[in-house]
Tab-separated table of C-alpha atoms in Angstrom:
chain	number	residue	atom	x	y	z
A	1	MET	CA	-0.073	-0.045	0.066
A	2	LYS	CA	1.628	3.153	-1.148
A	3	ARG	CA	0.476	6.802	-1.528
A	4	ILE	CA	1.716	8.308	-4.702
A	5	PRO	CA	1.599	11.898	-5.790
A	6	ILE	CA	0.262	12.534	-9.293
A	7	GLU	CA	-0.726	15.411	-11.477
A	8	PRO	CA	-4.389	16.147	-11.596
A	9	ARG	CA	-6.074	15.850	-14.785
A	10	ASP	CA	-6.373	18.913	-16.817
A	11	ASN	CA	-9.891	20.439	-16.194
A	12	TRP	CA	-10.482	17.903	-13.339
A	13	LYS	CA	-13.240	20.057	-11.928
A	14	GLY	CA	-15.021	20.076	-15.350
A	15	ILE	CA	-14.459	16.466	-15.643
A	16	VAL	CA	-15.811	15.367	-12.147
A	17	GLU	CA	-18.858	17.901	-12.540
A	18	SER	CA	-19.759	16.480	-15.813
A	19	GLN	CA	-20.206	13.145	-13.686
A	20	GLY	CA	-22.606	14.771	-11.326
A	21	PHE	CA	-20.038	15.404	-8.729
A	22	HIS	CA	-20.476	19.069	-7.693
A	23	PHE	CA	-19.298	19.014	-4.076
A	24	HIS	CA	-15.669	18.447	-4.724
A	25	SER	CA	-14.579	21.628	-2.825
A	26	PRO	CA	-17.037	22.400	-0.285
A	27	ASP	CA	-16.308	26.012	1.196
A	28	ASP	CA	-13.358	26.282	-1.105
A	29	ARG	CA	-11.496	23.461	0.613
A	30	PRO	CA	-10.728	20.450	-1.516
A	31	TYR	CA	-12.683	17.221	-0.725
A	32	TRP	CA	-12.016	15.306	-3.894
A	33	ASP	CA	-8.159	15.166	-4.092
A	34	GLU	CA	-6.592	13.667	-7.357
A	35	SER	CA	-2.992	15.140	-6.533
A	36	ALA	CA	-2.356	11.690	-5.161
A	37	TYR	CA	-3.537	8.097	-5.179
A	38	TYR	CA	-3.236	4.915	-3.200
A	39	HIS	CA	-1.721	1.923	-5.062
A	40	LEU	CA	-2.639	-1.482	-3.295
A	41	THR	CA	-1.647	-4.877	-4.209
A	42	SER	CA	-3.877	-7.552	-5.198
A	43	ALA	CA	-3.203	-9.310	-1.998
A	44	GLU	CA	-4.059	-6.275	-0.009
A	45	ILE	CA	-7.342	-5.889	-1.976
A	46	ASP	CA	-8.225	-9.592	-1.100
A	47	THR	CA	-7.407	-8.842	2.634
A	48	ILE	CA	-9.899	-5.857	2.722
A	49	GLU	CA	-12.350	-8.154	0.899
A	50	THR	CA	-12.221	-10.906	3.327
A	51	ALA	CA	-12.366	-8.590	6.444
A	52	THR	CA	-15.336	-6.932	5.015
A	53	ALA	CA	-17.225	-9.915	4.523
A	54	ALA	CA	-16.247	-11.275	7.878
A	55	LEU	CA	-17.328	-8.130	9.376
A	56	ASP	CA	-20.637	-8.133	7.941
A	57	GLU	CA	-21.284	-11.703	9.097
A	58	MET	CA	-20.343	-10.879	12.639
A	59	CYS	CA	-22.643	-7.727	12.372
A	60	LEU	CA	-25.628	-9.810	11.388
A	61	LYS	CA	-24.980	-12.251	14.217
A	62	ALA	CA	-24.823	-9.172	16.619
A	63	VAL	CA	-28.047	-8.026	15.467
A	64	ASP	CA	-29.633	-11.336	16.019
A	65	HIS	CA	-28.052	-11.511	19.440
A	66	VAL	CA	-29.327	-8.065	20.451
A	67	ILE	CA	-32.876	-8.967	19.230
A	68	GLU	CA	-32.901	-12.382	20.784
A	69	THR	CA	-31.547	-11.178	24.194
A	70	LYS	CA	-33.620	-8.005	24.298
A	71	ARG	CA	-30.480	-6.024	24.870
A	72	PHE	CA	-31.781	-2.729	23.410
A	73	GLU	CA	-31.265	-0.416	26.297
A	74	PRO	CA	-27.632	0.672	25.450
A	75	PHE	CA	-28.885	1.732	22.152
A	76	GLN	CA	-30.961	4.349	23.503
A	77	ILE	CA	-33.703	3.633	20.808
A	78	PRO	CA	-37.242	4.694	21.966
A	79	LEU	CA	-39.026	1.610	23.238
A	80	ALA	CA	-41.853	1.953	20.907
A	81	PHE	CA	-39.592	1.142	17.985
A	82	VAL	CA	-38.371	-2.096	19.192
A	83	PRO	CA	-41.252	-3.952	17.718
A	84	MET	CA	-40.720	-2.351	14.297
A	85	ILE	CA	-36.957	-3.289	14.420
A	86	VAL	CA	-37.741	-6.794	15.386
A	87	GLN	CA	-40.332	-7.194	12.764
A	88	SER	CA	-38.050	-5.911	9.959
A	89	TRP	CA	-35.455	-8.307	11.057
A	90	ARG	CA	-37.556	-11.425	11.146
A	91	ARG	CA	-39.010	-10.455	7.822
A	92	ASP	CA	-35.358	-10.174	6.501
A	93	GLU	CA	-36.150	-6.874	4.808
A	94	VAL	CA	-33.607	-5.925	2.099
A	95	THR	CA	-30.621	-3.833	3.093
A	96	LEU	CA	-29.008	-2.010	0.237
A	97	TYR	CA	-25.724	-0.839	1.571
A	98	GLY	CA	-23.192	-0.124	4.323
A	99	ARG	CA	-19.753	1.322	4.705
A	100	PHE	CA	-17.287	-0.180	7.157
A	101	ASP	CA	-14.626	2.402	8.040
A	102	LEU	CA	-11.346	0.377	8.616
A	103	ALA	CA	-7.821	1.269	9.686
A	104	TYR	CA	-5.390	-0.658	7.465
A	105	ASP	CA	-1.725	-0.094	6.878
A	106	GLY	CA	-1.204	-3.013	4.234
A	107	VAL	CA	0.398	-5.078	6.760
A	108	SER	CA	-1.745	-5.889	9.750
A	109	PRO	CA	-5.361	-7.142	9.456
A	110	PRO	CA	-7.788	-4.186	8.981
A	111	LYS	CA	-9.459	-2.934	12.089
A	112	LEU	CA	-13.003	-1.833	12.262
A	113	LEU	CA	-13.277	1.768	13.685
A	114	GLU	CA	-17.084	2.086	13.071
A	115	TYR	CA	-20.047	0.781	10.651
A	116	ASN	CA	-21.881	3.451	8.804
A	117	ALA	CA	-24.881	1.124	8.243
A	118	ASP	CA	-27.783	3.471	7.786
A	119	THR	CA	-26.872	6.688	5.791
A	120	PRO	CA	-23.427	6.130	4.455
A	121	THR	CA	-22.255	8.901	2.128
A	122	SER	CA	-19.228	9.277	-0.239
A	123	LEU	CA	-21.040	6.834	-2.299
A	124	LEU	CA	-20.865	8.860	-5.749
A	125	GLU	CA	-17.232	9.599	-5.520
A	126	GLN	CA	-16.397	6.041	-4.642
A	127	ALA	CA	-18.799	4.386	-7.235
A	128	VAL	CA	-18.572	6.803	-10.256
A	129	VAL	CA	-15.980	9.423	-9.875
A	130	GLN	CA	-12.932	7.536	-8.859
A	131	TRP	CA	-13.800	5.013	-11.256
A	132	PHE	CA	-13.439	7.286	-14.373
A	133	TRP	CA	-10.336	8.776	-12.802
A	134	PHE	CA	-8.935	5.256	-12.825
A	135	LYS	CA	-10.106	4.734	-16.389
A	136	ASP	CA	-8.415	7.908	-17.487
A	137	ARG	CA	-5.336	7.503	-15.642
A	138	PHE	CA	-4.500	3.916	-15.330
A	139	PRO	CA	-6.738	1.893	-17.786
A	140	ASP	CA	-4.351	-1.178	-17.763
A	141	ARG	CA	-4.537	-1.452	-13.885
A	142	ASP	CA	-7.413	-2.305	-11.775
A	143	GLN	CA	-9.787	-0.680	-9.063
A	144	PHE	CA	-11.718	-2.386	-6.230
A	145	ASN	CA	-15.110	-1.207	-7.437
A	146	SER	CA	-18.027	-2.867	-8.372
A	147	THR	CA	-20.311	-0.773	-6.238
A	148	HIS	CA	-22.459	0.515	-9.173
A	149	ASP	CA	-23.312	-2.939	-10.450
A	150	ARG	CA	-24.080	-4.326	-7.003
A	151	LEU	CA	-26.410	-1.438	-6.282
A	152	ILE	CA	-28.325	-2.272	-9.257
A	153	GLU	CA	-28.586	-5.912	-8.101
A	154	ALA	CA	-29.915	-4.714	-5.008
A	155	PHE	CA	-32.559	-2.683	-6.310
A	156	ARG	CA	-33.588	-5.463	-8.614
A	157	ARG	CA	-33.876	-7.643	-5.559
A	158	LEU	CA	-36.044	-5.119	-3.805
A	159	LEU	CA	-38.243	-4.682	-6.864
A	160	ALA	CA	-38.768	-8.404	-6.942
A	161	GLU	CA	-39.315	-8.609	-2.994
A	162	THR	CA	-41.727	-5.749	-2.745
A	163	LYS	CA	-43.492	-6.097	-6.095
A	164	GLN	CA	-43.835	-2.164	-5.917
A	165	SER	CA	-42.757	-0.490	-9.141
A	166	ARG	CA	-42.910	2.881	-7.662
A	167	LEU	CA	-40.043	3.934	-5.315
A	168	HIS	CA	-39.861	7.330	-3.563
A	169	PHE	CA	-36.570	8.903	-2.507
A	170	THR	CA	-36.268	11.626	0.029
A	171	CYS	CA	-33.446	13.565	1.771
A	172	VAL	CA	-32.750	17.215	2.885
A	173	GLU	CA	-32.382	18.536	-0.602
A	174	THR	CA	-30.776	21.775	0.461
A	175	SER	CA	-27.657	19.722	1.137
A	176	LEU	CA	-26.015	19.311	-2.269
A	177	GLU	CA	-24.143	16.233	-1.193
A	178	ASP	CA	-27.119	14.656	0.088
A	179	PHE	CA	-29.134	15.527	-2.790
A	180	MET	CA	-26.701	14.379	-5.434
A	181	THR	CA	-26.056	11.130	-3.453
A	182	THR	CA	-29.692	10.342	-3.520
A	183	GLY	CA	-29.904	11.339	-7.165
A	184	TYR	CA	-27.168	8.812	-7.833
A	185	LEU	CA	-29.136	6.187	-6.112
A	186	ARG	CA	-32.352	7.137	-7.916
A	187	ASP	CA	-30.643	6.947	-11.196
A	188	VAL	CA	-29.314	3.175	-10.207
A	189	ALA	CA	-33.046	2.318	-9.200
A	190	ILE	CA	-34.149	3.477	-12.636
A	191	GLN	CA	-31.710	1.166	-14.106
A	192	ALA	CA	-33.051	-1.676	-12.052
A	193	GLY	CA	-36.593	-0.994	-13.371
A	194	PHE	CA	-38.148	1.236	-10.761
A	195	ASP	CA	-40.380	4.126	-11.599
A	196	THR	CA	-38.965	6.913	-9.182
A	197	GLU	CA	-40.072	9.944	-7.534
A	198	PHE	CA	-38.243	12.627	-5.340
A	199	THR	CA	-39.900	14.314	-2.331
A	200	PRO	CA	-37.966	16.836	-0.451
A	201	LEU	CA	-37.978	15.424	3.095
A	202	PRO	CA	-39.945	18.517	4.609
A	203	LEU	CA	-42.698	17.915	1.933
A	204	LEU	CA	-43.059	14.237	3.018
A	205	GLY	CA	-46.645	14.349	4.402
A	206	PHE	CA	-49.017	12.171	6.474
A	207	ASN	CA	-52.459	11.954	5.379
A	208	HIS	CA	-54.795	11.613	8.345
A	209	ARG	CA	-57.739	10.069	6.351
A	210	LEU	CA	-55.521	7.473	4.547
A	211	ARG	CA	-53.324	7.153	7.641
A	212	ARG	CA	-50.433	6.869	5.208
A	213	PHE	CA	-47.412	8.807	4.370
A	214	VAL	CA	-47.791	10.729	1.011
A	215	ASP	CA	-45.609	12.636	-1.332
A	216	GLN	CA	-45.915	16.073	-2.253
A	217	ASN	CA	-48.882	15.220	-4.686
A	218	ASP	CA	-50.508	13.309	-1.883
A	219	ARG	CA	-49.900	10.054	-3.543
A	220	PRO	CA	-49.143	7.136	-1.066
A	221	VAL	CA	-45.553	6.435	-0.303
A	222	ASP	CA	-45.208	2.546	-0.330
A	223	VAL	CA	-41.381	2.077	-0.595
A	224	CYS	CA	-39.300	4.988	0.318
A	225	PHE	CA	-35.451	5.370	0.377
A	226	LYS	CA	-34.272	7.986	2.776
A	227	LEU	CA	-30.973	9.581	3.105
A	228	TYR	CA	-31.954	10.609	6.482
A	229	PRO	CA	-30.910	8.771	9.823
A	230	TRP	CA	-33.262	6.564	11.837
A	231	GLU	CA	-31.993	8.143	14.982
A	232	TRP	CA	-33.433	11.448	13.838
A	233	MET	CA	-36.606	10.033	12.352
A	234	VAL	CA	-37.506	8.213	15.562
A	235	ARG	CA	-37.419	11.381	17.447
A	236	GLU	CA	-39.090	13.818	15.250
A	237	GLU	CA	-42.801	14.882	15.128
A	238	PHE	CA	-43.851	12.332	12.425
A	239	SER	CA	-42.125	9.347	14.429
A	240	LYS	CA	-45.383	8.241	15.783
A	241	TYR	CA	-46.813	7.705	12.204
A	242	LEU	CA	-43.855	5.349	11.517
A	243	LEU	CA	-45.304	2.941	13.883
A	244	LEU	CA	-48.090	2.220	11.658
A	245	ASN	CA	-45.799	0.431	9.567
A	246	THR	CA	-47.414	1.358	6.161
A	247	THR	CA	-44.296	2.310	4.443
A	248	ARG	CA	-41.339	0.195	3.766
A	249	TRP	CA	-38.220	2.251	4.420
A	250	LEU	CA	-34.708	1.904	3.135
A	251	GLU	CA	-32.549	1.300	5.109
A	252	ALA	CA	-34.507	-1.252	6.929
A	253	PRO	CA	-35.283	-0.421	10.602
A	254	TRP	CA	-33.050	-3.164	11.859
A	255	LYS	CA	-30.095	-1.262	10.570
A	256	MET	CA	-30.726	1.112	13.589
A	257	LEU	CA	-28.836	-1.381	15.520
A	258	LEU	CA	-25.826	-1.474	13.264
A	259	SER	CA	-25.595	2.214	12.775
A	260	ASN	CA	-25.242	2.888	16.476
A	261	LYS	CA	-21.904	2.635	18.081
A	262	ALA	CA	-23.218	0.687	20.882
A	263	ILE	CA	-23.120	-2.285	18.587
A	264	LEU	CA	-19.095	-1.944	18.971
A	265	PRO	CA	-19.235	-3.573	22.439
A	266	VAL	CA	-21.475	-6.298	21.420
A	267	LEU	CA	-19.427	-7.251	18.534
A	268	TYR	CA	-16.293	-7.436	20.660
A	269	GLU	CA	-18.189	-9.338	23.346
A	270	LEU	CA	-19.347	-11.953	20.913
A	271	PHE	CA	-16.059	-12.143	18.814
A	272	PRO	CA	-13.006	-11.225	21.130
A	273	GLU	CA	-10.714	-13.138	18.943
A	274	SER	CA	-11.578	-11.613	15.665
A	275	PRO	CA	-8.484	-10.068	14.046
A	276	TYR	CA	-10.767	-7.311	12.724
A	277	LEU	CA	-12.178	-5.993	15.980
A	278	LEU	CA	-10.704	-3.434	18.532
A	279	ARG	CA	-11.709	-4.009	22.197
A	280	ALA	CA	-14.772	-1.864	22.783
A	281	SER	CA	-16.785	-1.446	26.028
A	282	HIS	CA	-19.843	0.887	27.429
A	283	ASP	CA	-17.422	1.535	30.256
A	284	PRO	CA	-13.871	3.315	30.102
A	285	LEU	CA	-11.299	0.713	29.293
A	286	ARG	CA	-8.510	0.349	31.962
A	287	PHE	CA	-6.715	3.608	32.633
A	288	ASP	CA	-3.451	2.545	31.013
A	289	ILE	CA	-5.086	1.432	27.667
A	290	PRO	CA	-4.847	3.995	24.952
A	291	GLN	CA	-8.548	4.472	23.854
A	292	VAL	CA	-10.968	6.367	21.918
A	293	ARG	CA	-14.354	7.866	23.351
A	294	LYS	CA	-17.298	8.000	20.819
A	295	PRO	CA	-20.894	8.907	21.358
A	296	ILE	CA	-23.080	6.095	20.322
A	297	LEU	CA	-24.893	8.346	17.997
A	298	SER	CA	-22.448	10.873	16.245
A	299	ARG	CA	-21.718	11.621	12.540
A	300	GLU	CA	-18.562	12.766	10.737
A	301	GLY	CA	-16.217	12.188	13.614
A	302	ALA	CA	-17.750	14.693	15.909
A	303	ASN	CA	-17.229	14.571	19.517
A	304	VAL	CA	-14.506	11.875	19.291
A	305	ALA	CA	-12.110	11.979	22.267
A	306	VAL	CA	-8.619	10.208	21.726
A	307	MET	CA	-7.515	9.444	25.258
A	308	LEU	CA	-3.714	8.394	25.530
A	309	PRO	CA	-2.144	7.783	28.882
A	310	GLY	CA	-0.385	10.602	30.556
A	311	LYS	CA	-1.868	13.109	27.916
A	312	PRO	CA	-4.877	15.304	28.062
A	313	PRO	CA	-8.006	13.908	25.887
A	314	ALA	CA	-7.981	15.382	22.411
A	315	GLU	CA	-11.532	15.834	21.344
A	316	THR	CA	-13.211	16.985	18.220
A	317	GLU	CA	-15.924	19.462	18.196
A	318	GLY	CA	-19.577	18.623	17.608
A	319	PRO	CA	-23.137	18.511	19.033
A	320	TYR	CA	-23.096	15.068	20.254
A	321	GLY	CA	-22.938	13.845	23.927
A	322	PRO	CA	-23.354	10.703	26.131
A	323	PRO	CA	-23.905	7.789	26.047
A	324	TYR	CA	-20.476	6.968	24.863
A	325	VAL	CA	-18.696	3.804	23.918
A	326	TYR	CA	-14.925	3.306	24.423
A	327	GLN	CA	-12.761	1.629	21.937
A	328	GLU	CA	-9.095	0.564	22.094
A	329	TYR	CA	-7.174	3.212	20.257
A	330	HIS	CA	-5.494	1.961	17.007
A	331	PRO	CA	-3.387	4.584	15.359
A	332	LEU	CA	-4.012	4.979	11.676
A	333	PRO	CA	-1.070	4.614	9.304
A	334	THR	CA	0.689	7.411	7.978
A	335	PHE	CA	1.546	8.122	4.474
A	336	ASP	CA	3.560	11.252	3.680
A	337	GLY	CA	1.833	12.863	6.805
A	338	HIS	CA	-1.775	11.771	5.803
A	339	HIS	CA	-3.773	9.329	7.723
A	340	PRO	CA	-6.162	7.211	5.592
A	341	VAL	CA	-9.294	5.557	6.483
A	342	ILE	CA	-10.581	2.907	4.312
A	343	GLY	CA	-14.151	2.938	3.637
A	344	SER	CA	-15.283	-0.473	2.402
A	345	TRP	CA	-18.590	-0.947	1.146
A	346	MET	CA	-20.951	-3.941	1.491
A	347	ILE	CA	-23.712	-3.847	-1.011
A	348	ASN	CA	-26.462	-6.295	-1.464
A	349	GLY	CA	-24.592	-8.735	0.769
A	350	HIS	CA	-21.137	-8.496	-1.124
A	351	PRO	CA	-17.999	-6.570	-0.446
A	352	THR	CA	-18.019	-4.307	-3.451
A	353	GLY	CA	-15.193	-1.683	-3.260
A	354	ILE	CA	-13.249	0.868	-1.279
A	355	GLY	CA	-13.119	4.594	-1.110
A	356	ILE	CA	-10.154	6.105	0.824
A	357	ARG	CA	-10.550	9.400	2.775
A	358	GLU	CA	-7.381	10.804	4.520
A	359	ASP	CA	-6.807	13.636	7.000
A	360	THR	CA	-3.775	15.111	8.582
A	361	GLY	CA	-5.505	14.752	11.950
A	362	LEU	CA	-6.103	11.548	13.915
A	363	VAL	CA	-9.922	11.783	13.531
A	364	THR	CA	-11.511	11.471	10.091
A	365	GLY	CA	-14.281	13.979	9.790
A	366	ASN	CA	-16.044	16.003	7.264
A	367	THR	CA	-12.925	17.935	6.213
A	368	SER	CA	-11.106	14.821	5.127
A	369	ARG	CA	-10.304	14.410	1.593
A	370	PHE	CA	-11.350	11.549	-0.712
A	371	VAL	CA	-8.411	10.198	-2.670
A	372	PRO	CA	-8.733	7.669	-5.499
A	373	HIS	CA	-7.076	4.177	-5.662
A	374	ILE	CA	-5.865	1.543	-7.840
A	375	PHE	CA	-4.565	-1.932	-7.380
A	376	SER	CA	-2.370	-4.336	-9.384
B	1	MET	CA	-37.873	24.790	3.079
B	2	ASN	CA	-35.160	26.943	1.631
B	3	ARG	CA	-36.387	27.104	-1.939
B	4	SER	CA	-33.675	29.396	-3.198
B	5	SER	CA	-31.110	26.894	-2.212
B	6	ARG	CA	-32.928	24.040	-4.023
B	7	SER	CA	-33.076	26.250	-7.214
B	8	VAL	CA	-29.122	26.570	-6.932
B	9	THR	CA	-28.769	22.976	-6.619
B	10	LEU	CA	-31.049	22.124	-9.528
B	11	VAL	CA	-29.138	24.444	-11.770
B	12	LEU	CA	-25.838	23.105	-10.812
B	13	ILE	CA	-27.178	19.663	-11.537
B	14	THR	CA	-28.667	20.673	-14.734
B	15	CYS	CA	-25.417	22.143	-15.846
B	16	GLY	CA	-23.785	18.792	-15.037
B	17	VAL	CA	-26.428	16.674	-16.709
B	18	ALA	CA	-26.398	18.767	-19.818
B	19	ALA	CA	-22.681	17.883	-20.506
B	20	LEU	CA	-23.927	14.280	-20.735
B	21	GLY	CA	-25.563	12.541	-23.450
B	22	PHE	CA	-27.733	9.542	-22.772
B	23	GLY	CA	-25.556	6.418	-22.791
B	24	LEU	CA	-22.361	8.389	-22.523
B	25	TRP	CA	-21.464	6.380	-19.409
B	26	ASN	CA	-21.841	2.974	-21.162
B	27	ARG	CA	-18.636	1.065	-20.647
B	28	GLY	CA	-16.938	-1.823	-22.456
B	29	SER	CA	-14.758	-4.632	-20.715
B	30	HIS	CA	-11.789	-3.608	-18.890
B	31	PRO	CA	-8.388	-5.042	-20.109
B	32	GLY	CA	-6.941	-5.162	-16.642
B	33	GLY	CA	-9.390	-7.829	-15.767
B	34	ALA	CA	-11.875	-6.027	-13.832
B	35	THR	CA	-14.758	-7.550	-15.389
B	36	THR	CA	-13.435	-10.984	-14.768
B	37	ARG	CA	-13.029	-10.294	-11.200
B	38	PRO	CA	-15.662	-9.266	-8.781
B	39	TYR	CA	-14.346	-5.873	-8.214
B	40	GLY	CA	-14.782	-4.170	-11.529
B	41	HIS	CA	-18.046	-2.603	-13.027
B	42	GLY	CA	-19.707	-4.668	-15.772
B	43	GLY	CA	-22.403	-2.415	-16.937
B	44	GLY	CA	-23.025	1.310	-17.896
B	45	PHE	CA	-24.614	4.301	-16.589
B	46	PHE	CA	-27.893	4.855	-18.046
B	47	GLY	CA	-31.094	6.193	-16.835
B	48	TRP	CA	-31.962	9.324	-14.883
B	49	TRP	CA	-29.036	11.508	-15.812
B	50	GLY	CA	-30.157	11.297	-19.484
B	51	ARG	CA	-33.829	12.261	-18.614
B	52	PRO	CA	-35.450	15.528	-17.780
B	53	PHE	CA	-34.609	16.454	-14.264
B	54	GLY	CA	-36.763	17.078	-11.352
B	55	GLY	CA	-40.443	17.721	-10.800
B	56	TYR	CA	-43.417	15.376	-10.915
B	57	SER	CA	-44.801	13.985	-14.029
B	58	GLY	CA	-47.744	12.428	-12.335
B	59	ALA	CA	-51.090	14.138	-11.679
B	60	HIS	CA	-52.353	14.956	-8.179
B	61	ASN	CA	-54.065	11.811	-6.384
B	62	PRO	CA	-57.686	12.411	-6.764
B	63	GLY	CA	-58.388	10.262	-4.013
B	64	VAL	CA	-56.726	12.153	-1.328
B	65	SER	CA	-57.586	15.551	-0.012
B	66	PRO	CA	-54.545	17.748	0.724
B	67	SER	CA	-56.523	19.270	3.655
B	68	HIS	CA	-55.895	16.086	5.554
B	69	THR	CA	-52.204	16.079	5.068
B	70	SER	CA	-49.642	17.358	7.541
B	71	ARG	CA	-46.212	18.165	6.300
B	72	GLY	CA	-42.893	19.029	7.809
B	73	GLY	CA	-42.801	16.407	10.511
B	74	PHE	CA	-39.398	15.147	9.349
B	75	GLY	CA	-36.363	17.276	8.558
B	76	SER	CA	-37.915	20.276	10.159
B	77	THR	CA	-34.373	21.156	11.702
B	78	GLY	CA	-32.912	21.297	8.272
B	79	HIS	CA	-29.902	19.082	9.439
B	80	SER	CA	-28.659	16.933	6.735
B	81	VAL	CA	-26.451	13.674	6.809
B	82	SER	CA	-23.324	15.391	5.617
B	83	SER	CA	-23.500	18.715	7.385
């Protein structure tokens, strides 16, 4: 695994924008960064793929464990939603996607930092933009990237399972990144055979006569992809209508358990020997163990505290607070002063590719840069 | 809802989409072997990018009275996933 500087393509902004990628430089800071790339070996890619599949399998067993043992309390999910989660799990409702964030240096086994199981982003840049970069720059090499095709498979499976040809999409459309990511998924769904509609989240309605969610034209919403987290939905005004269970949501409600960092202690408890898991607990680890404190519900690396023995905690800013989980600190590798995190995608039950985000700080957040990769 | 922001978004996307022709993203086999491994794309990009963007083509649902519909119960804070 190497980080190699390279000259960006001429007119790279125009190129990536022609691919629908308009959030490459938010607030005039670089997010898409093609002034370097990561070059991995085929064996390293195989290692990541194997780890991703193993982590997914462990996660599914962890969900089953939480449900069977009724261990919901650490997740802080409103109790009224537990039956909805259980039902969606027992129905084996389709999951489209998820992104494992891994620390990997090309030598030691990848380590799970967290699982973005409900609303993972960086999808368009992973599936499409870095693919075209690779085709432009290294057409005789390879890239770990079948995300697009697996997404089509996933939507076809959903179409067959639900037998509903119309699929609604919703997100907070004033966020360009959310809107384009949702748009990309909508494009993929069309290719899979769905008729699609987009409803801005604030216009999603509830019709009291039908007792159904409806779109902005008052048509029933039977199946809906939401790029909006469950942990917010179950705490907002319309949450009570979710309990009527008249709309099928993507991701499925059972993903609430995996998108919550309270799953990390469960995973470690069930699989303490796994080479891919770091020690994790709901309580602080022994004082002399380097550790990271994370809110169970937080996003973009906010409010993460790195606690190293003998040093004051280094905490990122943000709006999130307790409850926390404590995870053994695992230093990210360093390449030319940059710390990469591997985002490894799980789509329709398959590991499908990686996107690498790097930062000069120890915590990957929303100012980290996306750097493309190849392997050979 | 901030409609002006949405308009800006739509203009940006329309500019991006306008640069694409329908089927431009179709791709052939990859000489590096990507299509023979599980890692590579095998298909093309078709669909929505080549179609008119945005809005609804369908008519208002005649069986539903808007007066019975409440809105704004999700996303009222304006927080987004990536902000």
